[in-house]
mmCIF file of N, CA, C and O in Angstrom:
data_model
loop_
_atom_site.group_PDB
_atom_site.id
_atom_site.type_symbol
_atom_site.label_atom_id
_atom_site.label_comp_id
_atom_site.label_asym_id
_atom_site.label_seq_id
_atom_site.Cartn_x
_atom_site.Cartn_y
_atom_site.Cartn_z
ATOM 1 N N UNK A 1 0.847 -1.168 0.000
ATOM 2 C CA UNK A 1 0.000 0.000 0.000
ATOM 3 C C UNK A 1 0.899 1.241 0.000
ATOM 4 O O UNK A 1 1.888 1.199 0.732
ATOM 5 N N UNK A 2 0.655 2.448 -0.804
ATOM 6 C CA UNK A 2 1.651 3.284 -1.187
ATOM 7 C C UNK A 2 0.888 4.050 0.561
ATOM 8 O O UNK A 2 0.127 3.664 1.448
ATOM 9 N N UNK A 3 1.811 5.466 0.190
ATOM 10 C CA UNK A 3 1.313 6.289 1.773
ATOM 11 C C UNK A 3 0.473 7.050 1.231
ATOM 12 O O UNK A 3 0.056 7.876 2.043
ATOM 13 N N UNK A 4 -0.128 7.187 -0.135
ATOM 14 C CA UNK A 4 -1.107 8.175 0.041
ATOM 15 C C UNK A 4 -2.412 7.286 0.429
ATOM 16 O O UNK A 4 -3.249 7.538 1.296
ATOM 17 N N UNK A 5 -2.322 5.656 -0.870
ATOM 18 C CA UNK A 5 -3.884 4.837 -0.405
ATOM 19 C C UNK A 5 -3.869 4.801 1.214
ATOM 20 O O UNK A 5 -4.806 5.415 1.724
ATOM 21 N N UNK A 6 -2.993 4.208 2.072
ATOM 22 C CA UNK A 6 -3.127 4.649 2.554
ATOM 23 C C UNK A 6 -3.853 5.621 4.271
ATOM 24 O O UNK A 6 -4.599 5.324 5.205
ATOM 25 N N UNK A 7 -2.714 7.330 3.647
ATOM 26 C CA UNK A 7 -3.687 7.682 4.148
ATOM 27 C C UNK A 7 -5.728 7.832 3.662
ATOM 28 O O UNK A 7 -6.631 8.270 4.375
ATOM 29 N N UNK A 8 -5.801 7.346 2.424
ATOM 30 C CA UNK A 8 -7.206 7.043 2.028
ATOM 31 C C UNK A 8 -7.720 6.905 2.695
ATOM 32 O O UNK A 8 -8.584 7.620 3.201
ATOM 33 N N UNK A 9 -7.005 4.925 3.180
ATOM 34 C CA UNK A 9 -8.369 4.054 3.691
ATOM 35 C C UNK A 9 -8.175 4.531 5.070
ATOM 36 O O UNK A 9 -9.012 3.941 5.753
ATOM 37 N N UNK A 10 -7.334 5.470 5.949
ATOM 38 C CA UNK A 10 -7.230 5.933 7.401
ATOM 39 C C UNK A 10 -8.190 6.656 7.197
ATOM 40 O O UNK A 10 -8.971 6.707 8.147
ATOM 41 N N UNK A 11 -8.448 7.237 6.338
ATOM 42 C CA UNK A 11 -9.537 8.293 6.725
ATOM 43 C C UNK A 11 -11.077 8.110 5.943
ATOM 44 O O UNK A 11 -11.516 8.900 5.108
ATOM 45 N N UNK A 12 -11.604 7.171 6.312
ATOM 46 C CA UNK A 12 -12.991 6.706 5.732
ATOM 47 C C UNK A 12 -14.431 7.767 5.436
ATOM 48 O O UNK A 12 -15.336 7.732 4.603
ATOM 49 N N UNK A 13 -14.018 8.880 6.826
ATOM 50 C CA UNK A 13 -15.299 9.668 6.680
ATOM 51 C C UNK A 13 -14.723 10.582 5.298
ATOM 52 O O UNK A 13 -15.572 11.067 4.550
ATOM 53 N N UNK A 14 -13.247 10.789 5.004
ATOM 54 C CA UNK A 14 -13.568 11.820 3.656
ATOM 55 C C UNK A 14 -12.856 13.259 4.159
ATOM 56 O O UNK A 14 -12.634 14.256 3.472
ATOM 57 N N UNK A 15 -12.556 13.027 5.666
ATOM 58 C CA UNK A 15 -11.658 14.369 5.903
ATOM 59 C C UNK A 15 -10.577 14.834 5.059
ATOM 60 O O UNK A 15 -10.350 16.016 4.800
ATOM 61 N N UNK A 16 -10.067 14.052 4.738
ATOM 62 C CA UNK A 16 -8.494 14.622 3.905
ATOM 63 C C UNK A 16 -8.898 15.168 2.626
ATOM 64 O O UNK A 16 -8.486 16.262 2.240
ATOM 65 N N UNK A 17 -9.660 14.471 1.980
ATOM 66 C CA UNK A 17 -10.293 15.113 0.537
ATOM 67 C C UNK A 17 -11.030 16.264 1.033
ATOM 68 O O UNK A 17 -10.671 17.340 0.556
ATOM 69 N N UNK A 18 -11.799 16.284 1.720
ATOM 70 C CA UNK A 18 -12.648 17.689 2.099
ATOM 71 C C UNK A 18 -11.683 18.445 2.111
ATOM 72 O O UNK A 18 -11.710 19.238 1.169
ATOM 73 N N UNK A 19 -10.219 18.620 3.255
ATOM 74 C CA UNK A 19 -9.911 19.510 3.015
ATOM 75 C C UNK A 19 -8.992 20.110 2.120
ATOM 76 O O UNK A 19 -8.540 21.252 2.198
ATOM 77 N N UNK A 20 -8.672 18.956 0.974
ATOM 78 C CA UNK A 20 -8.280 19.464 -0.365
ATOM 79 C C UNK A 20 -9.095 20.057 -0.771
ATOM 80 O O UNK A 20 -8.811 21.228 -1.026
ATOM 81 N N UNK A 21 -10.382 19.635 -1.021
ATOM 82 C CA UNK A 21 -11.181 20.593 -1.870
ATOM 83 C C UNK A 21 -11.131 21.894 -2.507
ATOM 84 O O UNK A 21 -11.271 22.037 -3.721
ATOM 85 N N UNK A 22 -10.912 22.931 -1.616
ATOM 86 C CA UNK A 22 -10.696 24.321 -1.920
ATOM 87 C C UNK A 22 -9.639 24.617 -2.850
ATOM 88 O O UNK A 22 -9.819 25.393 -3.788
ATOM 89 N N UNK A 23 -8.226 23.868 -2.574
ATOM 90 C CA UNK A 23 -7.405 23.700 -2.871
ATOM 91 C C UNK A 23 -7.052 23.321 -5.027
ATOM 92 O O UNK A 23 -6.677 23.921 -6.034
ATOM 93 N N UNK A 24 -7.510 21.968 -4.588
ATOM 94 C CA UNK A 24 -8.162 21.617 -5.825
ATOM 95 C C UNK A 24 -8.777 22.731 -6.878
ATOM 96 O O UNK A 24 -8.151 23.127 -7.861
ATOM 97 N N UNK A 25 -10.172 23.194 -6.496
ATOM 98 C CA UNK A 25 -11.129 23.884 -7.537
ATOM 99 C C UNK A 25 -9.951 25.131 -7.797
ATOM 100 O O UNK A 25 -9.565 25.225 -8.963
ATOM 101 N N UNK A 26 -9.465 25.917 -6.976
ATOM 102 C CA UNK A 26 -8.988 27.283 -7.032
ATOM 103 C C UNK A 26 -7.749 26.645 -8.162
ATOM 104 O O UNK A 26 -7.856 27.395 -9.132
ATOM 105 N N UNK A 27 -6.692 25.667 -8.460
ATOM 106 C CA UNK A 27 -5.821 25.240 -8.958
ATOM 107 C C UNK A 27 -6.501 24.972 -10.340
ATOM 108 O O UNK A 27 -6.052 25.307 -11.436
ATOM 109 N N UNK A 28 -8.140 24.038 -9.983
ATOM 110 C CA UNK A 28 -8.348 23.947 -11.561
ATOM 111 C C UNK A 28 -8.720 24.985 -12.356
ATOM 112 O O UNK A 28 -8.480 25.036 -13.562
ATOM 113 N N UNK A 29 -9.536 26.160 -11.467
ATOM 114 C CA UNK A 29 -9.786 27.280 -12.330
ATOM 115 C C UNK A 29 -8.752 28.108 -12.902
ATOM 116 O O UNK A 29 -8.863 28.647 -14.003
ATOM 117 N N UNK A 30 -7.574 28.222 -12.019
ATOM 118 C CA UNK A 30 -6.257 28.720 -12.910
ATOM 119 C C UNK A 30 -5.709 27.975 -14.031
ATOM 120 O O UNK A 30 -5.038 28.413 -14.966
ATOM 121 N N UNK A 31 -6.089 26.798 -13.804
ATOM 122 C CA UNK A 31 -5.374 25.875 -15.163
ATOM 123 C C UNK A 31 -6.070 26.418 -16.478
ATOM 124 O O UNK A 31 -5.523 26.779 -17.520
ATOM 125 N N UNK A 32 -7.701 26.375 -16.098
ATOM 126 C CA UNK A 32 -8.383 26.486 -16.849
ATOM 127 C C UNK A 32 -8.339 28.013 -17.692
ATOM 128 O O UNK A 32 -8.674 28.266 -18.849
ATOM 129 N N UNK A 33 -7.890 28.740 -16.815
ATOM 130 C CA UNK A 33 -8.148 30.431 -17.590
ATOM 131 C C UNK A 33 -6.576 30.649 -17.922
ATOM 132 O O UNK A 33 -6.253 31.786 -18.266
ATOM 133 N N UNK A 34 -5.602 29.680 -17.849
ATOM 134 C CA UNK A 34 -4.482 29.755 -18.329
ATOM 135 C C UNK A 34 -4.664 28.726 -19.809
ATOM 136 O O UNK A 34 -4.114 28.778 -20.909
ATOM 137 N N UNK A 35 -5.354 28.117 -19.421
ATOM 138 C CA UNK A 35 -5.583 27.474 -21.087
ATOM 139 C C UNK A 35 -5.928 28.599 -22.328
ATOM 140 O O UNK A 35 -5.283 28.515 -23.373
ATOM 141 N N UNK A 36 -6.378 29.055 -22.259
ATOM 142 C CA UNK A 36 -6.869 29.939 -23.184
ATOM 143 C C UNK A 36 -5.648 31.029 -23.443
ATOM 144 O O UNK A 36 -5.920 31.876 -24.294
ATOM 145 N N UNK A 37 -4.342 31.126 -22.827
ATOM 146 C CA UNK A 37 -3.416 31.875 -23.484
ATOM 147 C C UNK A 37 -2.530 30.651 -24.237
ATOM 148 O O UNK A 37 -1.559 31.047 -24.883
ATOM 149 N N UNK A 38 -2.747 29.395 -24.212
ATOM 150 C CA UNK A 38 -2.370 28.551 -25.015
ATOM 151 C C UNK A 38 -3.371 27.918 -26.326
ATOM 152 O O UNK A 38 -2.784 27.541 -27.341
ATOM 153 N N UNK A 39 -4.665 27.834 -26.268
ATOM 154 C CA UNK A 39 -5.664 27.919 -26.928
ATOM 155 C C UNK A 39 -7.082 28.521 -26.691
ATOM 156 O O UNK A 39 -8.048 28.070 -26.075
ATOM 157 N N UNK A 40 -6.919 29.545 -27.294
ATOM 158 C CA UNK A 40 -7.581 30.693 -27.277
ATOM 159 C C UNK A 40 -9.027 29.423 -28.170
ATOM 160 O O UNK A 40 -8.904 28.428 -28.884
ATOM 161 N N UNK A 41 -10.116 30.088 -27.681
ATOM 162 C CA UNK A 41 -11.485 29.523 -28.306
ATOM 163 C C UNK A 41 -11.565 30.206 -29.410
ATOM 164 O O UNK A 41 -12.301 29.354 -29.908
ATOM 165 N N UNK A 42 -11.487 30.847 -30.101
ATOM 166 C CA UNK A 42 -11.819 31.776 -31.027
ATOM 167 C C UNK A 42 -10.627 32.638 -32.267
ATOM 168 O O UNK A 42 -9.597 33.258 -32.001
ATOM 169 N N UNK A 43 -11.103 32.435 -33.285
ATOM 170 C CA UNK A 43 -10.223 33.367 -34.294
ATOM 171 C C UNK A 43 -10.306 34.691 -33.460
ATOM 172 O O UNK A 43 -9.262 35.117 -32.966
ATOM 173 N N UNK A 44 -11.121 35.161 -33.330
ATOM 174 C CA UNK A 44 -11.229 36.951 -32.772
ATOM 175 C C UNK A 44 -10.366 36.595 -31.283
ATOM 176 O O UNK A 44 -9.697 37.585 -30.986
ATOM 177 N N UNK A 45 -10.198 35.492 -30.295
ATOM 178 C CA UNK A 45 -8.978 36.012 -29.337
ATOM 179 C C UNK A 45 -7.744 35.693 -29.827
ATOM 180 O O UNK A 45 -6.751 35.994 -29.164
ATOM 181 N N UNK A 46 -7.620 35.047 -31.042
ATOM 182 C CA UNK A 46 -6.220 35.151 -31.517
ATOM 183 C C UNK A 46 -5.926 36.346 -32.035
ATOM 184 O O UNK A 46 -4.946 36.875 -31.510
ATOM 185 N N UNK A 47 -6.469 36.976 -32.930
ATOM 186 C CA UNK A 47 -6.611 38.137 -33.051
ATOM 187 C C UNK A 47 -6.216 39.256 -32.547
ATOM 188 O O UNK A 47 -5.360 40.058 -32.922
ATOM 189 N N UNK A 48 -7.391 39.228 -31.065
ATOM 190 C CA UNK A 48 -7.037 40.192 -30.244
ATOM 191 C C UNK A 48 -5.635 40.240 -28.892
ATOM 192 O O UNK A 48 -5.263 41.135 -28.133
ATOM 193 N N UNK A 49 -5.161 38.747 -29.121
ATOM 194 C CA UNK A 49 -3.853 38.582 -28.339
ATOM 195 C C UNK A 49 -2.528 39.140 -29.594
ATOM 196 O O UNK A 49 -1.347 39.331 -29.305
ATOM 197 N N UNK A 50 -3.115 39.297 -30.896
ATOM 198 C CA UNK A 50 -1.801 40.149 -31.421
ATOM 199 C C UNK A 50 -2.511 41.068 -31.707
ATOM 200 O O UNK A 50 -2.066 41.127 -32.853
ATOM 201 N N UNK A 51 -3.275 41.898 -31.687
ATOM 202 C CA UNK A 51 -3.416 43.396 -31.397
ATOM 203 C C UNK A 51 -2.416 44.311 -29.980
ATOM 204 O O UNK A 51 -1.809 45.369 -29.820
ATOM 205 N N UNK A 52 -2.779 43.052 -29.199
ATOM 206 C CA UNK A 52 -2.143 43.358 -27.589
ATOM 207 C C UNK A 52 -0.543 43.471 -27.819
ATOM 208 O O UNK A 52 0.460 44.182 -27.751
ATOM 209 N N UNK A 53 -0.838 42.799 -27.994
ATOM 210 C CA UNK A 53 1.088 42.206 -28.361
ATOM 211 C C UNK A 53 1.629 43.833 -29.344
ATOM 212 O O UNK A 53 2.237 44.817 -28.923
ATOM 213 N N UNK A 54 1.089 43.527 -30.745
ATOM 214 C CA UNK A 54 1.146 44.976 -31.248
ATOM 215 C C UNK A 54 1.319 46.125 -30.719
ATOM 216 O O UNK A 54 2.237 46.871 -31.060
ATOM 217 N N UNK A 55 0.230 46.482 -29.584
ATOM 218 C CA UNK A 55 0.093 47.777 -29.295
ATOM 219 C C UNK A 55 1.080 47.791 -28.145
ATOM 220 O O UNK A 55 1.233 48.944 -27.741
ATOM 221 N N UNK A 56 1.780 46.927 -27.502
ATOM 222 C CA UNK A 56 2.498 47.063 -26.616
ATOM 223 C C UNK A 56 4.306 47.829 -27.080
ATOM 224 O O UNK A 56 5.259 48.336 -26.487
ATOM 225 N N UNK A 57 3.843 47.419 -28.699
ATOM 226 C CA UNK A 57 5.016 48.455 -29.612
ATOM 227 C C UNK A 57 5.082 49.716 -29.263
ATOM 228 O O UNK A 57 6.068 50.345 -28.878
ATOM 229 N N UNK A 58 3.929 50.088 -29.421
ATOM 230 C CA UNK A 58 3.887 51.399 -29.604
ATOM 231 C C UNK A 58 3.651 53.099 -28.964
ATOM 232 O O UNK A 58 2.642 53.604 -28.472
ATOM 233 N N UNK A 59 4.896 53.633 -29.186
ATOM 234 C CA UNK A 59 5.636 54.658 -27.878
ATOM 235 C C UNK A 59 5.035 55.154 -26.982
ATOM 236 O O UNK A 59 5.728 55.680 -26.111
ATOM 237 N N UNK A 60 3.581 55.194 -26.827
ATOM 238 C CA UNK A 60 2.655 55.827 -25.432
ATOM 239 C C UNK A 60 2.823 54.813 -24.609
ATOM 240 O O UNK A 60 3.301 54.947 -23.483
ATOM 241 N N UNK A 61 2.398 53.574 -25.166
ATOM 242 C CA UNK A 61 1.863 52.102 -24.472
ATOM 243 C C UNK A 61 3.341 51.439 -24.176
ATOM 244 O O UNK A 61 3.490 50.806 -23.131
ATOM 245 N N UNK A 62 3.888 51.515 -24.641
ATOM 246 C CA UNK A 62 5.259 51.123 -24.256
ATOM 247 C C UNK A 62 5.832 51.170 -23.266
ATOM 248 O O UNK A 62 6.422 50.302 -22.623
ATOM 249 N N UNK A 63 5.602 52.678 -23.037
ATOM 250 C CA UNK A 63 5.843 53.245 -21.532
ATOM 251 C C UNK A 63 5.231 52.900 -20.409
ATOM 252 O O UNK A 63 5.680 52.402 -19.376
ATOM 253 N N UNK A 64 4.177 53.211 -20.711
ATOM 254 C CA UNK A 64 3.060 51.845 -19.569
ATOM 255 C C UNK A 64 2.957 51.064 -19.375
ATOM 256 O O UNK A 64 2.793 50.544 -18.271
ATOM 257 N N UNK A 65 3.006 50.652 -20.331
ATOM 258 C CA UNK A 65 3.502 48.843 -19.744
ATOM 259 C C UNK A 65 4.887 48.579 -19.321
ATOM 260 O O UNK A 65 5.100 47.542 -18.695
ATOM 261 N N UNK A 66 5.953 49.465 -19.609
ATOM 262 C CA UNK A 66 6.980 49.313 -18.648
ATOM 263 C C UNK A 66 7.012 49.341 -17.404
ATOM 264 O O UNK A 66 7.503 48.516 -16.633
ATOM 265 N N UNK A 67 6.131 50.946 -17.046
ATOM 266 C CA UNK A 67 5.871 51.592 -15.888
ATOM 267 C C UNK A 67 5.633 50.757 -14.958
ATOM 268 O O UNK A 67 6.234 50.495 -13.916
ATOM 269 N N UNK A 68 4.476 50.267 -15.537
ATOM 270 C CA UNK A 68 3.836 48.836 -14.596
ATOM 271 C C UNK A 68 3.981 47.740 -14.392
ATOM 272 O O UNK A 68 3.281 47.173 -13.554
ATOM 273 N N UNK A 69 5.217 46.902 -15.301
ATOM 274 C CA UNK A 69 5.829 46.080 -15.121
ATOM 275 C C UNK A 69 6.951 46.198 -14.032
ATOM 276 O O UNK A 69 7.330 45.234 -13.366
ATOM 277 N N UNK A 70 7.538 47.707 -13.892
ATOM 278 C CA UNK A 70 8.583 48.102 -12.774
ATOM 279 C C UNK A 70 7.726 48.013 -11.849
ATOM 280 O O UNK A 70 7.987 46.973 -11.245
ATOM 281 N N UNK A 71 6.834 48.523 -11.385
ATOM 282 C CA UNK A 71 5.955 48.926 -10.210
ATOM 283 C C UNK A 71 5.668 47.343 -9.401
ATOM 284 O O UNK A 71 5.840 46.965 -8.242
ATOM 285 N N UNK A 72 5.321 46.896 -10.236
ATOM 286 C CA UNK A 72 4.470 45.450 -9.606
ATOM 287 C C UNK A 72 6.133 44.528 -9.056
ATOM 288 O O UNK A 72 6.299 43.985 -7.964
ATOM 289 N N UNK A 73 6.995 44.597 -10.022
ATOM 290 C CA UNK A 73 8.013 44.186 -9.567
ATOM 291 C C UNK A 73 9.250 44.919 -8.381
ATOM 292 O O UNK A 73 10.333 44.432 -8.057
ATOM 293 N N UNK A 74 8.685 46.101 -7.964
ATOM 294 C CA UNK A 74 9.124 46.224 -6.509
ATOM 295 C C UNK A 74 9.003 45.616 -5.382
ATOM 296 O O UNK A 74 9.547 46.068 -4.375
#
């Protein structure tokens, strides 16, 4: 028996999974809204992820997004 089965069958009422739970959902919803910068649903968010990309060229936006890339990284 490995140590996670286990702690499984030690815990019959379901405590240890309960208190993964939270754990779990919050991990899958990041997986999930990180999927979509790897496959985007749609021609129009491919699209609009190189518009972004684009406009991050260009000399107003440039600056801002520097700005705020320094800032957050203090």
């Amino acid at each position: 028996m490995t140590p996670r089965s286990a702690r499984i069958a030690a815990d019959p009422d379901g405590e240890w999974e309960t208190g993964l739970r939270p754990e779990i959902v919050k991990r899958q919803a990041l997986a999930h809204r990180g999927m979509y910068q790897y496959a985007p649903p749609s021609r129009f968010h491919v699209w609009m992820n190189d518009v972004t990309i684009r406009a991050i060229n260009l000399p107003g936006i440039r600056g801002l997004v520097r700005r705020g890339i320094e800032r957050q990284n203090r």
